[in-house]
Amino acid sequence: MNLNGKICIVTGSARGIGAAIAKRFVQSGAKVAIADLSLEAAQATAKELTGMGPGEAFGVAMNVTDEAAVNAGVQAVVDRWGGIDVLVSNAGIQIVHEIQNFPFEDWKKLLSIHLDGSFLTTKACLPHMYKAGSGSIILMGSVHSKEASPLKSAYVTAKHGLLGLSRVIAKEGAKHGVRSNVICPGFVKTPLVEKQIPEQAKELGISEEEVVNRIMLGGTVDQEFTTVEDVAEIAHVFAAFPTNALTGQSMVVSHGWFME
Ligand code: NAD
């Protein structure tokens, strides 16, 4: 399976998991739009990936919570390359508090980036996929799409919601040849997780080592972090799978933290 010549958008891909997915896609021959808040950061990642080849990348400024910005970014990709084959809705943030202390503004901000972002980018890409009669939508869930943890009410709510959105996309998209699936990673050491370690230690009154060894990795089979490359490999399978058999699914990649 490869993505030779496939036109892809990966949101939140200037760094972290999104950048690794974009890299895997470029290595597989895809043309990849690096969509992120900062145009400079997106362009820097795109330049690096284009240098690696055999595919290519370009940077697009996109705040996924802004409908006009999403539509403009998707249109820029279509103008440049002629369509959209794959969307990876990956942009996301984490905010941790117990519910009684969770600022309502933070709740709304987190839900908006994960849920509005996935809805708006999907809505903007689907007409191009429907026109072509094929496409693959991949939403970035989490083990927290299936499991709950203290302090993460907004994140767990958003990630559970993405499973529902993906299943509706799969049912509506089927007659147009469009598939939709969710990736559910365990803890991956990116800036999103690095930031949480001291925050959770403070909230829970435990050491940072305990946060890593007990809270983050305690439930895994081997006490190991999932890597960005592990997640990118699953994204590649969902993107490149050759038939419409693989749709409406979610794949957990978490060193056995969550088993189903
Ligand atoms: P990260 O913080 O390293 O990268 C997130 C990227 O999203 C950044 O480049 C940021 O600029 C971008 N972004 C944030 N808000 C945006 C917005 N409004 N519009 C466009 N871009 C925006 O995080 P990461 O760990 O790579 O996480 C990526 C995704 O993977 C998230 O959806 C996250 O919830 C999910 N995830 C992460 C982990 C983990 O352990 N790191 C585990 C499971 C799921």
GROMACS .gro file of N, CA and C in nm, residues 16-83:
model
  204
   16GLY      N    1   0.481   1.735   1.645
   16GLY     CA    2   0.415   1.626   1.717
   16GLY      C    3   0.366   1.513   1.627
   17ILE      N    4   0.254   1.454   1.667
   17ILE     CA    5   0.198   1.339   1.595
   17ILE      C    6   0.164   1.377   1.451
   18GLY      N    7   0.106   1.496   1.433
   18GLY     CA    8   0.067   1.539   1.298
   18GLY      C    9   0.185   1.546   1.204
   19ALA      N   10   0.299   1.598   1.253
   19ALA     CA   11   0.419   1.608   1.169
   19ALA      C   12   0.470   1.469   1.132
   20ALA      N   13   0.460   1.374   1.224
   20ALA     CA   14   0.505   1.237   1.194
   20ALA      C   15   0.414   1.171   1.091
   21ILE      N   16   0.284   1.199   1.100
   21ILE     CA   17   0.191   1.145   0.999
   21ILE      C   18   0.222   1.206   0.862
   22ALA      N   19   0.243   1.338   0.860
   22ALA     CA   20   0.275   1.403   0.733
   22ALA      C   21   0.403   1.345   0.674
   23LYS      N   22   0.502   1.319   0.759
   23LYS     CA   23   0.629   1.262   0.712
   23LYS      C   24   0.608   1.123   0.651
   24ARG      N   25   0.528   1.041   0.723
   24ARG     CA   26   0.502   0.905   0.673
   24ARG      C   27   0.431   0.910   0.538
   25PHE      N   28   0.338   1.007   0.523
   25PHE     CA   29   0.263   1.019   0.397
   25PHE      C   30   0.356   1.065   0.285
   26VAL      N   31   0.445   1.162   0.313
   26VAL     CA   32   0.540   1.210   0.210
   26VAL      C   33   0.633   1.095   0.169
   27GLN      N   34   0.676   1.016   0.268
   27GLN     CA   35   0.762   0.900   0.237
   27GLN      C   36   0.689   0.800   0.148
   28SER      N   37   0.556   0.802   0.155
   28SER     CA   38   0.474   0.709   0.076
   28SER      C   39   0.432   0.771  -0.058
   29GLY      N   40   0.486   0.889  -0.088
   29GLY     CA   41   0.461   0.950  -0.220
   29GLY      C   42   0.348   1.051  -0.225
   30ALA      N   43   0.292   1.088  -0.108
   30ALA     CA   44   0.176   1.178  -0.107
   30ALA      C   45   0.217   1.325  -0.119
   31LYS      N   46   0.117   1.405  -0.158
   31LYS     CA   47   0.129   1.551  -0.153
   31LYS      C   48   0.054   1.593  -0.027
   32VAL      N   49   0.123   1.657   0.066
   32VAL     CA   50   0.064   1.679   0.199
   32VAL      C   51   0.060   1.827   0.235
   33ALA      N   52  -0.059   1.876   0.269
   33ALA     CA   53  -0.073   2.012   0.321
   33ALA      C   54  -0.055   2.008   0.471
   34ILE      N   55   0.043   2.085   0.519
   34ILE     CA   56   0.070   2.098   0.663
   34ILE      C   57  -0.014   2.215   0.711
   35ALA      N   58  -0.130   2.186   0.774
   35ALA     CA   59  -0.222   2.291   0.817
   35ALA      C   60  -0.206   2.315   0.966
   36ASP      N   61  -0.167   2.437   1.003
   36ASP     CA   62  -0.147   2.465   1.147
   36ASP      C   63  -0.169   2.613   1.173
   37LEU      N   64  -0.173   2.650   1.300
   37LEU     CA   65  -0.201   2.788   1.339
   37LEU      C   66  -0.098   2.886   1.282
   38SER      N   67   0.029   2.852   1.295
   38SER     CA   68   0.135   2.942   1.249
   38SER      C   69   0.180   2.903   1.109
   39LEU      N   70   0.167   2.997   1.016
   39LEU     CA   71   0.210   2.969   0.877
   39LEU      C   72   0.359   2.940   0.873
   40GLU      N   73   0.436   3.015   0.951
   40GLU     CA   74   0.583   2.998   0.949
   40GLU      C   75   0.620   2.856   0.994
   41ALA      N   76   0.556   2.811   1.103
   41ALA     CA   77   0.587   2.676   1.154
   41ALA      C   78   0.544   2.570   1.053
   42ALA      N   79   0.427   2.591   0.991
   42ALA     CA   80   0.378   2.495   0.890
   42ALA      C   81   0.472   2.490   0.771
   43GLN      N   82   0.518   2.608   0.728
   43GLN     CA   83   0.608   2.612   0.612
   43GLN      C   84   0.743   2.549   0.643
   44ALA      N   85   0.790   2.568   0.766
   44ALA     CA   86   0.920   2.509   0.803
   44ALA      C   87   0.912   2.356   0.799
   45THR      N   88   0.803   2.300   0.854
   45THR     CA   89   0.786   2.153   0.851
   45THR      C   90   0.770   2.105   0.706
   46ALA      N   91   0.693   2.180   0.628
   46ALA     CA   92   0.671   2.141   0.487
   46ALA      C   93   0.802   2.138   0.410
   47LYS      N   94   0.886   2.237   0.437
   47LYS     CA   95   1.015   2.244   0.366
   47LYS      C   96   1.102   2.122   0.400
   48GLU      N   97   1.105   2.090   0.528
   48GLU     CA   98   1.185   1.976   0.573
   48GLU      C   99   1.136   1.846   0.507
   49LEU      N  100   1.003   1.828   0.503
   49LEU     CA  101   0.948   1.703   0.449
   49LEU      C  102   0.967   1.695   0.298
   50THR      N  103   0.952   1.809   0.229
   50THR     CA  104   0.971   1.809   0.083
   50THR      C  105   1.114   1.769   0.051
   51GLY      N  106   1.208   1.812   0.136
   51GLY     CA  107   1.349   1.776   0.117
   51GLY      C  108   1.372   1.626   0.127
   52MET      N  109   1.285   1.556   0.201
   52MET     CA  110   1.302   1.411   0.220
   52MET      C  111   1.243   1.332   0.103
   53GLY      N  112   1.129   1.381   0.046
   53GLY     CA  113   1.064   1.314  -0.064
   53GLY      C  114   1.019   1.173  -0.032
   54PRO      N  115   0.971   1.091  -0.127
   54PRO     CA  116   0.952   1.128  -0.267
   54PRO      C  117   0.830   1.217  -0.291
   55GLY      N  118   0.741   1.227  -0.195
   55GLY     CA  119   0.626   1.316  -0.209
   55GLY      C  120   0.669   1.459  -0.180
   56GLU      N  121   0.569   1.546  -0.156
   56GLU     CA  122   0.602   1.686  -0.127
   56GLU      C  123   0.502   1.740  -0.026
   57ALA      N  124   0.534   1.857   0.030
   57ALA     CA  125   0.444   1.919   0.129
   57ALA      C  126   0.444   2.069   0.111
   58PHE      N  127   0.334   2.132   0.154
   58PHE     CA  128   0.334   2.278   0.162
   58PHE      C  129   0.254   2.323   0.284
   59GLY      N  130   0.288   2.441   0.334
   59GLY     CA  131   0.230   2.489   0.459
   59GLY      C  132   0.108   2.576   0.435
   60VAL      N  133   0.004   2.556   0.517
   60VAL     CA  134  -0.119   2.636   0.509
   60VAL      C  135  -0.152   2.686   0.649
   61ALA      N  136  -0.184   2.816   0.661
   61ALA     CA  137  -0.228   2.868   0.791
   61ALA      C  138  -0.372   2.828   0.812
   62MET      N  139  -0.404   2.766   0.924
   62MET     CA  140  -0.543   2.725   0.949
   62MET      C  141  -0.570   2.714   1.098
   63ASN      N  142  -0.666   2.794   1.145
   63ASN     CA  143  -0.721   2.771   1.279
   63ASN      C  144  -0.845   2.686   1.257
   64VAL      N  145  -0.843   2.561   1.307
   64VAL     CA  146  -0.950   2.468   1.273
   64VAL      C  147  -1.085   2.505   1.336
   65THR      N  148  -1.085   2.602   1.428
   65THR     CA  149  -1.213   2.644   1.488
   65THR      C  150  -1.278   2.759   1.411
   66ASP      N  151  -1.212   2.807   1.306
   66ASP     CA  152  -1.258   2.923   1.231
   66ASP      C  153  -1.307   2.875   1.093
   67GLU      N  154  -1.437   2.878   1.073
   67GLU     CA  155  -1.494   2.820   0.949
   67GLU      C  156  -1.434   2.884   0.824
   68ALA      N  157  -1.420   3.016   0.825
   68ALA     CA  158  -1.367   3.083   0.706
   68ALA      C  159  -1.222   3.042   0.680
   69ALA      N  160  -1.144   3.030   0.789
   69ALA     CA  161  -1.003   2.991   0.773
   69ALA      C  162  -0.992   2.846   0.724
   70VAL      N  163  -1.078   2.758   0.773
   70VAL     CA  164  -1.078   2.618   0.728
   70VAL      C  165  -1.113   2.612   0.579
   71ASN      N  166  -1.220   2.682   0.541
   71ASN     CA  167  -1.263   2.677   0.401
   71ASN      C  168  -1.155   2.734   0.308
   72ALA      N  169  -1.090   2.844   0.353
   72ALA     CA  170  -0.985   2.906   0.270
   72ALA      C  171  -0.865   2.812   0.258
   73GLY      N  172  -0.830   2.746   0.368
   73GLY     CA  173  -0.715   2.656   0.366
   73GLY      C  174  -0.740   2.536   0.276
   74VAL      N  175  -0.859   2.477   0.286
   74VAL     CA  176  -0.893   2.361   0.202
   74VAL      C  177  -0.895   2.405   0.055
   75GLN      N  178  -0.952   2.523   0.028
   75GLN     CA  179  -0.957   2.572  -0.111
   75GLN      C  180  -0.816   2.593  -0.166
   76ALA      N  181  -0.725   2.642  -0.081
   76ALA     CA  182  -0.586   2.664  -0.126
   76ALA      C  183  -0.522   2.532  -0.169
   77VAL      N  184  -0.555   2.425  -0.098
   77VAL     CA  185  -0.500   2.293  -0.133
   77VAL      C  186  -0.560   2.245  -0.266
   78VAL      N  187  -0.691   2.265  -0.281
   78VAL     CA  188  -0.758   2.223  -0.406
   78VAL      C  189  -0.704   2.305  -0.524
   79ASP      N  190  -0.685   2.435  -0.504
   79ASP     CA  191  -0.632   2.520  -0.612
   79ASP      C  192  -0.493   2.475  -0.653
   80ARG      N  193  -0.415   2.432  -0.556
   80ARG     CA  194  -0.276   2.394  -0.586
   80ARG      C  195  -0.266   2.256  -0.650
   81TRP      N  196  -0.342   2.159  -0.595
   81TRP     CA  197  -0.322   2.019  -0.636
   81TRP      C  198  -0.444   1.955  -0.704
   82GLY      N  199  -0.561   2.021  -0.698
   82GLY     CA  200  -0.675   1.972  -0.776
   82GLY      C  201  -0.778   1.887  -0.704
   83GLY      N  202  -0.763   1.861  -0.575
   83GLY     CA  203  -0.864   1.782  -0.503
   83GLY      C  204  -0.815   1.750  -0.364
   0.00000   0.00000   0.00000
